[in-house]
PDB file of C-alpha atoms in Angstrom:
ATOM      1  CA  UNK A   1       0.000   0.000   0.000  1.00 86.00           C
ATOM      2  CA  UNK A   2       1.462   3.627  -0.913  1.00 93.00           C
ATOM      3  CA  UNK A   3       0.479   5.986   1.830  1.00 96.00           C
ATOM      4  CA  UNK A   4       0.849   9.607   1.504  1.00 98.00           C
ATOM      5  CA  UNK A   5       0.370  12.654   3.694  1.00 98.00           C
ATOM      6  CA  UNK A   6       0.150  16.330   2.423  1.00 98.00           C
ATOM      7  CA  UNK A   7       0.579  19.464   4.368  1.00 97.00           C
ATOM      8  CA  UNK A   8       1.264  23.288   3.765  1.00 97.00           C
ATOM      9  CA  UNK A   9       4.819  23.202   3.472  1.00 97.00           C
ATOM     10  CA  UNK A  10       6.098  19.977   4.089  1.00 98.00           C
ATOM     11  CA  UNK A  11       8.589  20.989   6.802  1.00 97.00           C
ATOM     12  CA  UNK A  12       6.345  19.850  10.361  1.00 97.00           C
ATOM     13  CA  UNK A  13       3.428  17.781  10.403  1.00 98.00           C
ATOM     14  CA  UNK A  14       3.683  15.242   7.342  1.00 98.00           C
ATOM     15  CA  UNK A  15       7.318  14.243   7.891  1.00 98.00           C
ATOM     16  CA  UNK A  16       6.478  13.855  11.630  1.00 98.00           C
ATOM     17  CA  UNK A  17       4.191  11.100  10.481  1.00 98.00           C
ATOM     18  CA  UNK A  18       6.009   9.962   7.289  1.00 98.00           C
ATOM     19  CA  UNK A  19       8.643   9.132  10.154  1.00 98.00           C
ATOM     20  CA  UNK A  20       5.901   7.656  12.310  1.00 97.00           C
ATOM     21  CA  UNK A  21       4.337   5.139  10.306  1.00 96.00           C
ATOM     22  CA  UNK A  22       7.478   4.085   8.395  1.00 96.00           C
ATOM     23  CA  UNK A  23       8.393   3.171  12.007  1.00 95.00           C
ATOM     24  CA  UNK A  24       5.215   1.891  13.241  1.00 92.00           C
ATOM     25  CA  UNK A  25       4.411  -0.286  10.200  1.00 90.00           C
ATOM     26  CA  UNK A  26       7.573  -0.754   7.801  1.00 89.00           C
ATOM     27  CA  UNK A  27       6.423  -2.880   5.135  1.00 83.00           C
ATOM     28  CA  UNK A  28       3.855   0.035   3.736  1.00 89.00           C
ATOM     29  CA  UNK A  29       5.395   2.755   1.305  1.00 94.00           C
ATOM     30  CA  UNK A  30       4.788   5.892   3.165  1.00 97.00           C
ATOM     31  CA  UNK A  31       6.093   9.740   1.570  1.00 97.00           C
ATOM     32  CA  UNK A  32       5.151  13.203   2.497  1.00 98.00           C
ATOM     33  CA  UNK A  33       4.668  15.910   0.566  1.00 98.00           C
ATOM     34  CA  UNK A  34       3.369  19.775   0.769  1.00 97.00           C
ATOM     35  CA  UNK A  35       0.986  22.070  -1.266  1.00 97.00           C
ATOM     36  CA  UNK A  36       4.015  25.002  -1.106  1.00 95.00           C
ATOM     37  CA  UNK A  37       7.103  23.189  -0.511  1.00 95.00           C
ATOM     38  CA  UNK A  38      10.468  24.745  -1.352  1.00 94.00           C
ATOM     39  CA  UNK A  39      12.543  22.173  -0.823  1.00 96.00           C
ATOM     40  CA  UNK A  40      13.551  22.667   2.862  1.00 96.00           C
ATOM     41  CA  UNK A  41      14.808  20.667   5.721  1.00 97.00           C
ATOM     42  CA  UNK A  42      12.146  19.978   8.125  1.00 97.00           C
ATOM     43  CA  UNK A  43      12.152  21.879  10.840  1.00 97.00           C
ATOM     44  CA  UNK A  44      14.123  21.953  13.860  1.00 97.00           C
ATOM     45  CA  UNK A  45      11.509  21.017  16.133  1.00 98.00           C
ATOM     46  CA  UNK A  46      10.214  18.747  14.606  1.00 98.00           C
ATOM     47  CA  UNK A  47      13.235  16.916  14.519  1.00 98.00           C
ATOM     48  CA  UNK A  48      13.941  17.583  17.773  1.00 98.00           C
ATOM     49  CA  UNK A  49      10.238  16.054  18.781  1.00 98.00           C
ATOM     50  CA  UNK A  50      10.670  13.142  16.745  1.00 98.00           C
ATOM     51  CA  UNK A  51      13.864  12.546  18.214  1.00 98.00           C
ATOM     52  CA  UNK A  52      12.819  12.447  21.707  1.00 98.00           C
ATOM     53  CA  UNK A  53      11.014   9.180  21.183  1.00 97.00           C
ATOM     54  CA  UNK A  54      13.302   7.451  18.696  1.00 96.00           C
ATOM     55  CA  UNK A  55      12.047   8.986  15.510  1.00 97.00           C
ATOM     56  CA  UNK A  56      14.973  10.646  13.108  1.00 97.00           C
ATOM     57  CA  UNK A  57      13.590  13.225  10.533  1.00 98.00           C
ATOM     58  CA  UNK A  58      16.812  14.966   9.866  1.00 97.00           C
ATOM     59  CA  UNK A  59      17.406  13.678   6.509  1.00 97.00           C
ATOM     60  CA  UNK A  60      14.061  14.701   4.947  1.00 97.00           C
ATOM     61  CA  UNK A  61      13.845  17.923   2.209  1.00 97.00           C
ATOM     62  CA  UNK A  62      10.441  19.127   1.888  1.00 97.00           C
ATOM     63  CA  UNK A  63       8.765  18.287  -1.707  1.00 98.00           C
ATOM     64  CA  UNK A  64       6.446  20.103  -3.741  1.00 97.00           C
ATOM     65  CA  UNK A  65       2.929  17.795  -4.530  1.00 97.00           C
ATOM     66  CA  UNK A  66       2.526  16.818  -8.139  1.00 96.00           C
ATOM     67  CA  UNK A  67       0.094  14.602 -10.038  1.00 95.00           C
ATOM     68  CA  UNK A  68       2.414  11.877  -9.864  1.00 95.00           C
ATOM     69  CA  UNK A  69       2.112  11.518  -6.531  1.00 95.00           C
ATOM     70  CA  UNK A  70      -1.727  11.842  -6.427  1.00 95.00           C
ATOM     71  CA  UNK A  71      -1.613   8.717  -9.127  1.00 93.00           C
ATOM     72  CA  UNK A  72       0.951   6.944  -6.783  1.00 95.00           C
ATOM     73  CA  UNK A  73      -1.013   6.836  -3.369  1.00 93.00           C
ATOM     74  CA  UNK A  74      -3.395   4.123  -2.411  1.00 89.00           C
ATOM     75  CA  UNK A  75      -3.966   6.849   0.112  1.00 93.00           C
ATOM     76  CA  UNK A  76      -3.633  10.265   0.880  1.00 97.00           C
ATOM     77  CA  UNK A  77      -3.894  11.488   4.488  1.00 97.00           C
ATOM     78  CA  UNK A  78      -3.973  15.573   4.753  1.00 97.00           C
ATOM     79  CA  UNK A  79      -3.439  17.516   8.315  1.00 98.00           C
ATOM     80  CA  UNK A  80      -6.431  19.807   7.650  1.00 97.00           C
ATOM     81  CA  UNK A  81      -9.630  19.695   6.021  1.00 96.00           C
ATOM     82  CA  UNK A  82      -8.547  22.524   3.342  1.00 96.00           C
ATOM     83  CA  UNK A  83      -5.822  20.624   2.335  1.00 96.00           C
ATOM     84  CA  UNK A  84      -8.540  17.879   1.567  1.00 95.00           C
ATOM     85  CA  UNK A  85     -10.415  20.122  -0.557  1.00 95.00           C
ATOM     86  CA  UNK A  86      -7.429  21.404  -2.576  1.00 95.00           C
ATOM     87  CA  UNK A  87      -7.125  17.325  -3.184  1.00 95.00           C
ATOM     88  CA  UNK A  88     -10.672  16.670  -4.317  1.00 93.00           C
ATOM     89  CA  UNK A  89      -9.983  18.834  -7.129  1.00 93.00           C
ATOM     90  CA  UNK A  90      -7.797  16.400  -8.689  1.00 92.00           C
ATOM     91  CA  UNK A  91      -9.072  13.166  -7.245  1.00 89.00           C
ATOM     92  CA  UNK A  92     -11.817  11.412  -5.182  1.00 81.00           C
ATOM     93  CA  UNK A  93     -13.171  11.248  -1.982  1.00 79.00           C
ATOM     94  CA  UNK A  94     -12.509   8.153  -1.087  1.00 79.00           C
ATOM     95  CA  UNK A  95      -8.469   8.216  -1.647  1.00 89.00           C
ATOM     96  CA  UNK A  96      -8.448  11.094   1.111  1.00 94.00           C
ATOM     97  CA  UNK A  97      -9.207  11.592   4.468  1.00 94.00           C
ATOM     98  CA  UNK A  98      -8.106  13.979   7.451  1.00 97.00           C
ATOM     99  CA  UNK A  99      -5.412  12.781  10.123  1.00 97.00           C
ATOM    100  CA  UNK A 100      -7.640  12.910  13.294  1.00 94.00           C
ATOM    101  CA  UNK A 101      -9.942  16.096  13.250  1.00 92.00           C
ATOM    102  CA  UNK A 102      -7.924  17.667  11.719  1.00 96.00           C
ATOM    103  CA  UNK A 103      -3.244  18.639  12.928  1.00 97.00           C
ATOM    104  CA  UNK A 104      -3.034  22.511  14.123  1.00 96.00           C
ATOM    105  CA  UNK A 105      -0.044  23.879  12.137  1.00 96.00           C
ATOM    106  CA  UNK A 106       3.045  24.192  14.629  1.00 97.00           C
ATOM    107  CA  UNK A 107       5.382  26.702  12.245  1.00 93.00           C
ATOM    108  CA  UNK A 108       6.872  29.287  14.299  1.00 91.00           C
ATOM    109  CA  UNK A 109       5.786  27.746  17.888  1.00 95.00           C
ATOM    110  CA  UNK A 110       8.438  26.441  20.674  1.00 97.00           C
ATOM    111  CA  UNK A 111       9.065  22.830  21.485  1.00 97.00           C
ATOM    112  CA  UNK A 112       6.392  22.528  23.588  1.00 97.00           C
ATOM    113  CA  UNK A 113       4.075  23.519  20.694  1.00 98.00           C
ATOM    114  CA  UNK A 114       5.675  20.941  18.407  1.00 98.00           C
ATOM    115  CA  UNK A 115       5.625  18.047  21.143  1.00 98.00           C
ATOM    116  CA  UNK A 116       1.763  19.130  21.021  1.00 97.00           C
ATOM    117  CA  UNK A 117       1.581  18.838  17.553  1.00 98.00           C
ATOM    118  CA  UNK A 118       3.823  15.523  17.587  1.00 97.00           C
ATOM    119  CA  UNK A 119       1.428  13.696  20.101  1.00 98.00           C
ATOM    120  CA  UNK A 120      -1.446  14.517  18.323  1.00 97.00           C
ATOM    121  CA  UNK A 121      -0.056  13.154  15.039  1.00 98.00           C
ATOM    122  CA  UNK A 122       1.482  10.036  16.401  1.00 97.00           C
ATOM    123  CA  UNK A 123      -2.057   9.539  18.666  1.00 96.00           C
ATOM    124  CA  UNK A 124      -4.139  10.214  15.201  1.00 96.00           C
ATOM    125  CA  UNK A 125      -1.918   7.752  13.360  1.00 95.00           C
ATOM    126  CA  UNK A 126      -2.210   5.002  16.199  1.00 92.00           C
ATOM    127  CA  UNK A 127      -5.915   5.443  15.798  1.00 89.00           C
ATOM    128  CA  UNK A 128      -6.052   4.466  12.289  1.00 90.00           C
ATOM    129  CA  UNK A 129      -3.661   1.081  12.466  1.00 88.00           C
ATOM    130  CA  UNK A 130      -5.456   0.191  15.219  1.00 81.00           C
ATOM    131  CA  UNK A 131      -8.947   0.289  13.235  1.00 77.00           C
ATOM    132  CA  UNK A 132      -7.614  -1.074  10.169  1.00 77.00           C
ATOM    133  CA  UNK A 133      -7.515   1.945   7.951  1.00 85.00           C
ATOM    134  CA  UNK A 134      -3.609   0.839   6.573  1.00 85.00           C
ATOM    135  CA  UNK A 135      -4.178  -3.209   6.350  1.00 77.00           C
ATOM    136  CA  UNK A 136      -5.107  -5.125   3.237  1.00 76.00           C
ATOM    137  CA  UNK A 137      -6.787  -8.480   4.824  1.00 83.00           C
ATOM    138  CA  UNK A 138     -10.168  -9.222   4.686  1.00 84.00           C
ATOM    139  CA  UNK A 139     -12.516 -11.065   6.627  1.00 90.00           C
ATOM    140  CA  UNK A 140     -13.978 -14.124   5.633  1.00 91.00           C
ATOM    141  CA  UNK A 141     -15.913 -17.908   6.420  1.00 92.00           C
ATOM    142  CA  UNK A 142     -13.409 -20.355   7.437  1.00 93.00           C
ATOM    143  CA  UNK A 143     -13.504 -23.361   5.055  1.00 90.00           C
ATOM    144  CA  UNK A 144     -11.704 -26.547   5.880  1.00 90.00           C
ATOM    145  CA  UNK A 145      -8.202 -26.062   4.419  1.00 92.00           C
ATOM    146  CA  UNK A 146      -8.006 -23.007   6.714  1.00 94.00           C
ATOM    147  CA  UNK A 147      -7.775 -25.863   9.730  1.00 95.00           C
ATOM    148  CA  UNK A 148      -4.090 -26.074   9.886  1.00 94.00           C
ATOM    149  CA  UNK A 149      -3.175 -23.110   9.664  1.00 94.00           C
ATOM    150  CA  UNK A 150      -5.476 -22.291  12.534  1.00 95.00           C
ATOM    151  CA  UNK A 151      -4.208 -24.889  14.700  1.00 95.00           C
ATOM    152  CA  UNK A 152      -0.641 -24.003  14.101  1.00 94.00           C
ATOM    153  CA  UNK A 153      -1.695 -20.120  15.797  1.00 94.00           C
ATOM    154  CA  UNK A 154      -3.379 -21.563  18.145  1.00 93.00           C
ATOM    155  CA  UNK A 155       0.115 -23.416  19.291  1.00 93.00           C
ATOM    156  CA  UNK A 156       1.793 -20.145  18.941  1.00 91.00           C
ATOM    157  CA  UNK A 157      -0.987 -18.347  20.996  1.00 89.00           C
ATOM    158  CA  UNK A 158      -2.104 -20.335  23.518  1.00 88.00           C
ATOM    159  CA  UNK A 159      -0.328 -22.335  26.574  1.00 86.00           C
ATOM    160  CA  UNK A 160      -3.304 -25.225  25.526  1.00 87.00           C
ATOM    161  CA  UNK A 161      -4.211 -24.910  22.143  1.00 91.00           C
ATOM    162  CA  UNK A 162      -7.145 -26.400  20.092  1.00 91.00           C
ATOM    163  CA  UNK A 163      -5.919 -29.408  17.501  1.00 94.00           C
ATOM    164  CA  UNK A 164      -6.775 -29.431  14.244  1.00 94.00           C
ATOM    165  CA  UNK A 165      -9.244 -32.353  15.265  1.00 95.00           C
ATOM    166  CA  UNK A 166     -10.729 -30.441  18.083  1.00 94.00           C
ATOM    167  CA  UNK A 167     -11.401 -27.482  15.464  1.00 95.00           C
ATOM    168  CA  UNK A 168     -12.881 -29.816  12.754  1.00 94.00           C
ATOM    169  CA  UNK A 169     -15.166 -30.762  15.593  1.00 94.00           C
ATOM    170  CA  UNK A 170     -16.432 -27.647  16.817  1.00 94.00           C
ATOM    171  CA  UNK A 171     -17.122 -26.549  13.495  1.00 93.00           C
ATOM    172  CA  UNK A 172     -19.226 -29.527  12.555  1.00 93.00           C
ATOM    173  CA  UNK A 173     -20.939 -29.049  15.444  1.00 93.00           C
ATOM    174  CA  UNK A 174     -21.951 -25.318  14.058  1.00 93.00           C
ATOM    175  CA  UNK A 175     -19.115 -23.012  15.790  1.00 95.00           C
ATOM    176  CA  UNK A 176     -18.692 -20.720  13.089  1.00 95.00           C
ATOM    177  CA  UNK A 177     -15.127 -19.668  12.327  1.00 96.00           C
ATOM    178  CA  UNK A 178     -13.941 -16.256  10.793  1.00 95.00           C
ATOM    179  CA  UNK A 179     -10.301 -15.720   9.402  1.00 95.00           C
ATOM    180  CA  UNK A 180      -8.532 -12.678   7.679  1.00 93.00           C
ATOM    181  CA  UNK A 181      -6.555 -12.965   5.767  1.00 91.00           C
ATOM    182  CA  UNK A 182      -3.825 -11.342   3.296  1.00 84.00           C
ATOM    183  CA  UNK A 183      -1.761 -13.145   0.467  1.00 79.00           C
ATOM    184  CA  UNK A 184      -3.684 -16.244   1.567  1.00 84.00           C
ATOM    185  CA  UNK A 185      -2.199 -15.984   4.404  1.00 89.00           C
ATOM    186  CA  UNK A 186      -3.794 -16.222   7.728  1.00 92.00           C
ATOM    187  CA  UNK A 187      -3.563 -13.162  10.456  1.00 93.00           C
ATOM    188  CA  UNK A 188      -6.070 -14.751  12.710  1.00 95.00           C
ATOM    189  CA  UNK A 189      -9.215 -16.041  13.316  1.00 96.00           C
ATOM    190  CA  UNK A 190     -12.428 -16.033  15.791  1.00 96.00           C
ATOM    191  CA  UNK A 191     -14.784 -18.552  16.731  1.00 96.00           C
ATOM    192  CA  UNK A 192     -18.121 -18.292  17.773  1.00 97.00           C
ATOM    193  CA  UNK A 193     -20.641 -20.743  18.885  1.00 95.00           C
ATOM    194  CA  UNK A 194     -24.217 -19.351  18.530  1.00 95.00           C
ATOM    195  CA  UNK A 195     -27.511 -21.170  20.809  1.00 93.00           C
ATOM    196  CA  UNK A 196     -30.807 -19.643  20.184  1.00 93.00           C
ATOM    197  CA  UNK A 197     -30.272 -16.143  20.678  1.00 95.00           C
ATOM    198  CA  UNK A 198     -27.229 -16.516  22.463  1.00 96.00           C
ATOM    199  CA  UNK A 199     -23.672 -16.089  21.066  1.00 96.00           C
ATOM    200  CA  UNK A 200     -20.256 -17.165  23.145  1.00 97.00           C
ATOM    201  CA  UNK A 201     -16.866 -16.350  21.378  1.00 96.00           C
ATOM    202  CA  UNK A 202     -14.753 -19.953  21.395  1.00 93.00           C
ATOM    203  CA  UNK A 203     -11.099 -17.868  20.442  1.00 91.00           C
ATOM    204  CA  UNK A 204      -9.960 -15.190  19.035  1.00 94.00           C
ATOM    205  CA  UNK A 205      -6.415 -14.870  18.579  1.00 93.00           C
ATOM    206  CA  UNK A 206      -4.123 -13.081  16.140  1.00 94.00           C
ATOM    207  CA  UNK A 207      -0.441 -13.854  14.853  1.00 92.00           C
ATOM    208  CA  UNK A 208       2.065 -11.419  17.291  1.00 89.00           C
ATOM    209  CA  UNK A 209       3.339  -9.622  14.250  1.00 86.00           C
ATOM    210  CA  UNK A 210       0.317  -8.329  12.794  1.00 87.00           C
ATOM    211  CA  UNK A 211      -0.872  -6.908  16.328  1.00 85.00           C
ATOM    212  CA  UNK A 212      -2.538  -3.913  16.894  1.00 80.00           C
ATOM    213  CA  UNK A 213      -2.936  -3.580  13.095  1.00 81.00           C
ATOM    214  CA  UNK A 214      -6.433  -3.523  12.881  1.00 84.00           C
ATOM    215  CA  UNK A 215      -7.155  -7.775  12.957  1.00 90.00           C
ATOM    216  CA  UNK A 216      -8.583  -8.097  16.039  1.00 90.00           C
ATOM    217  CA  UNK A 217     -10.808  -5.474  15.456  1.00 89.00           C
ATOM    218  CA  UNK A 218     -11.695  -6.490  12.156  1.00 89.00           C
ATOM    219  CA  UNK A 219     -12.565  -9.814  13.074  1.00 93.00           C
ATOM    220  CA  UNK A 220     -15.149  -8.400  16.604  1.00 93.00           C
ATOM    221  CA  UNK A 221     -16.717  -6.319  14.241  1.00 90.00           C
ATOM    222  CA  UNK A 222     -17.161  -8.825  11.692  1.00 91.00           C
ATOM    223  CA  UNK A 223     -18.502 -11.029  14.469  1.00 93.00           C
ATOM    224  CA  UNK A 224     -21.419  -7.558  15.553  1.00 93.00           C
ATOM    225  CA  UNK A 225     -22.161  -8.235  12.118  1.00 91.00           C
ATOM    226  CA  UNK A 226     -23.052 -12.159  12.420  1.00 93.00           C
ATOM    227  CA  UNK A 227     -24.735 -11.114  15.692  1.00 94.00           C
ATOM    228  CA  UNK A 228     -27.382  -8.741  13.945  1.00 91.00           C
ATOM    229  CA  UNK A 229     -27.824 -11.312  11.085  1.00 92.00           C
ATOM    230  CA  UNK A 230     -28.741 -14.194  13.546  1.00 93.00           C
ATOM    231  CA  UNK A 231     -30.837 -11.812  15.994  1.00 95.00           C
ATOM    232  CA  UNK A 232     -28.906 -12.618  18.793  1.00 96.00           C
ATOM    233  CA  UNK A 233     -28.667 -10.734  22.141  1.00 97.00           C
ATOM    234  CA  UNK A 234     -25.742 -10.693  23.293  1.00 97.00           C
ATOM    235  CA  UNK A 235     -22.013 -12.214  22.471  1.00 97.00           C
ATOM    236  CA  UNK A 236     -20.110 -13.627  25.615  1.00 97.00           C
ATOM    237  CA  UNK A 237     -16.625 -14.904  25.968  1.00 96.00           C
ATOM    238  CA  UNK A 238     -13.814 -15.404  29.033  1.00 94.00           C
ATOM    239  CA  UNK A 239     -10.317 -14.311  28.945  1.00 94.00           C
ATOM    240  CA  UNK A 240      -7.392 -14.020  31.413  1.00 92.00           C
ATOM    241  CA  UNK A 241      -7.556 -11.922  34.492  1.00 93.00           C
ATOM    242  CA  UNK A 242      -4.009 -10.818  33.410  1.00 93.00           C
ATOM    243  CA  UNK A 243      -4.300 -10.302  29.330  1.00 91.00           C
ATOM    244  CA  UNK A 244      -5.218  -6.497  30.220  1.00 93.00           C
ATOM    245  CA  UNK A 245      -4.031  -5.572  26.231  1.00 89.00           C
ATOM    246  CA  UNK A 246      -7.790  -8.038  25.062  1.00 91.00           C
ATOM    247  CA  UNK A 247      -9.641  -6.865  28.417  1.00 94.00           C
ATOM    248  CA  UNK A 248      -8.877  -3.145  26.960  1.00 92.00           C
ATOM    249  CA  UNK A 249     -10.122  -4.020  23.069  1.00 91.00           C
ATOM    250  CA  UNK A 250     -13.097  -5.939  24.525  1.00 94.00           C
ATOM    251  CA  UNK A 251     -13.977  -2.826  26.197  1.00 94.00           C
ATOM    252  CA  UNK A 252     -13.513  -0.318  23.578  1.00 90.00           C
ATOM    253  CA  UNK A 253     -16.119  -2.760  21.532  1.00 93.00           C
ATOM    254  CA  UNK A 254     -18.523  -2.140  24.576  1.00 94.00           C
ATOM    255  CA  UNK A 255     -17.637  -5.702  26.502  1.00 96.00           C
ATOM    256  CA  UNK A 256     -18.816  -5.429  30.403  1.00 96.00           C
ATOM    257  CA  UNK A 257     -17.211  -7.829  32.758  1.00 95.00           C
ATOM    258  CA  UNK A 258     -20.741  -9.669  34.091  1.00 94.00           C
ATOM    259  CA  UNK A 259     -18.475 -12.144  36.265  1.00 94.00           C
ATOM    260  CA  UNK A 260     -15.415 -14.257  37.594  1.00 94.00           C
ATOM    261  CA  UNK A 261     -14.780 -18.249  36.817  1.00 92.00           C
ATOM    262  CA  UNK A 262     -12.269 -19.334  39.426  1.00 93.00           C
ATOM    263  CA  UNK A 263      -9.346 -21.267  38.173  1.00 90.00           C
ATOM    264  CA  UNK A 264     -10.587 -21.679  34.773  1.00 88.00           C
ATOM    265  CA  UNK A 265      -7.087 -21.536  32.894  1.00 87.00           C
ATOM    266  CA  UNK A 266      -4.253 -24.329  33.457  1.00 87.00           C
ATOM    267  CA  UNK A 267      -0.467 -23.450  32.496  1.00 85.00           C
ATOM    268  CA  UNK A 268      -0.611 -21.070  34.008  1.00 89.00           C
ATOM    269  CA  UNK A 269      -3.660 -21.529  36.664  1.00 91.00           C
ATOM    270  CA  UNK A 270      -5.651 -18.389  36.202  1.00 93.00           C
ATOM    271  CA  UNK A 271      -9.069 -16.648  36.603  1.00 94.00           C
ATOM    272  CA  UNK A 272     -11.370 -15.867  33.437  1.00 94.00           C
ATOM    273  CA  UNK A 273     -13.308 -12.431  33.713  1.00 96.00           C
ATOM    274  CA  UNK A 274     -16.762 -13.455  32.005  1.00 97.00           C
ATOM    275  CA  UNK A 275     -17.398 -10.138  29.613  1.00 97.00           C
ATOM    276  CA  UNK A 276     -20.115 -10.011  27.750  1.00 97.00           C
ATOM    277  CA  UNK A 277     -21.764  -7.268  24.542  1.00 96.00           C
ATOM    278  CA  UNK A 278     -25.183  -6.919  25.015  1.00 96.00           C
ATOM    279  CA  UNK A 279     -27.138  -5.441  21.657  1.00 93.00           C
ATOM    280  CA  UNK A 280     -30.611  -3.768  21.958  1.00 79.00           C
TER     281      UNK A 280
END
């Protein structure tokens, strides 16, 4: 995927998150670029504010947006909404979209100003790989040859994993299993098992390098979806007292803890929180 941001001058706020998400997810092409750029180093603070948490800018030159590079992104990610309209003029709406609500210009303002601006950029750009917005998997039905490679992340994931028999099993007993995929590769999966109007989530888990990219997400949503499609009330599942990175998602995707099973996990022994999405 190309990725590219667009600001006024290209000297603060798109080379802070060129640096960012070149960083954060390497195997994307990311440039910057600005809608008066005149060639310049980026600024001084900026560098300096990358710096401070292990990003180096100092190399960059600012560089003037042409059509080229409108013809080259897959996306295009301005700091403010004019930028975006200047941008509709020579391509659509959905190629680009504002970073957060929009990245107050720091030109001219101290360090303080710029760490401002930083956090705000590198918060906005979290945001987005978290929901997905840079990852080109999709969600869809497990079939049967997906079975291996499920069992093999479940022995990656899990201190006592499902076999390939056990998931053959639950899924011809009418668990219904959701991968994503990318390159026909699998990034994870999530069962559910659905009784009457009742749904409880088997697994969910999600190879450790394509974290916090959007998969786990994907794959709840895509499970809201089945919910509303199968009239069911609510979607229940357990998970470790101490896995507070999945207690946080489940949260954010309006999960309530509704109880405690004592000792539920082996290797290590370990209480299950019981959380639970009701729907109206």
């Amino acid at each position: 995927m190309n990725v590219l941001f667009v600001c006024t001058g290209n000297t603060c706020r798109s080379p802070m998150a060129e640096g960012y998400l070149k960083a954060k997810m390497p195997d994307l092409s990311v440039k910057s670029r600005g809608l008066s750029a005149d060639s310049s180093p980026a600024s001084p603070n900026s560098v300096k504010a990358c710096l401070e948490l292990g990003i180096d800018i100092s190399e960059h030159v600012s560089t003037q947006l042409n059509m080229g590079d409108i013809a080259w992104a897959d996306k295009i990610i301005c700091m403010s909404p004019s930028h975006k309209t200047v941008l509709l003029m020579y391509t659509n709406n959905q190629k680009v979209s504002v970073l957060g609500d929009g990245i107050p210009d720091p030109y001219g303002g101290d360090i303080d100003i710029y760490r401002t601006c930083r956090d705000a950029i590198f918060s906005a750009v979290d945001k987005l790989i978290e929901n997905g917005f840079f990852s080109e998997f999709y969600i869809t039905a497990m079939e049967r040859e997906h079975i291996k490679p499920i069992a093999d992340l479940e022995k990656i994931c899990f201190s006592e994993p499902w076999s390939e028999d056990g998931i053959l099993e639950s899924y011809k007993n009418g668990t219904k299993f959701f991968v994503a995929i990318k390159n026909s590769q699998i990034l994870g999966y999530v069962g559910i098992s659905a009784v009457l109007d009742e749904g409880y989530i088997t697994n969910i888990a999600v190879a450790k390098k394509y974290r916090k990219q959007g998969v786990a997400s994907a794959l709840i949503e895509n499970l809201f979806l089945f919910a509303k499609q199968n009239s069911l009330k609510f979607i229940s599942l357990e998970v470790r007292e101490s896995n507070l990175p999945a207690v946080t998602l489940y949260n954010k995707f309006g999960f309530i803890k509704e109880g405690l099973r004592k000792i539920f996990y082996e290797n290590p022994r370990e209480n299950a929180i019981i959380m639970t999405k009701r729907f109206d």
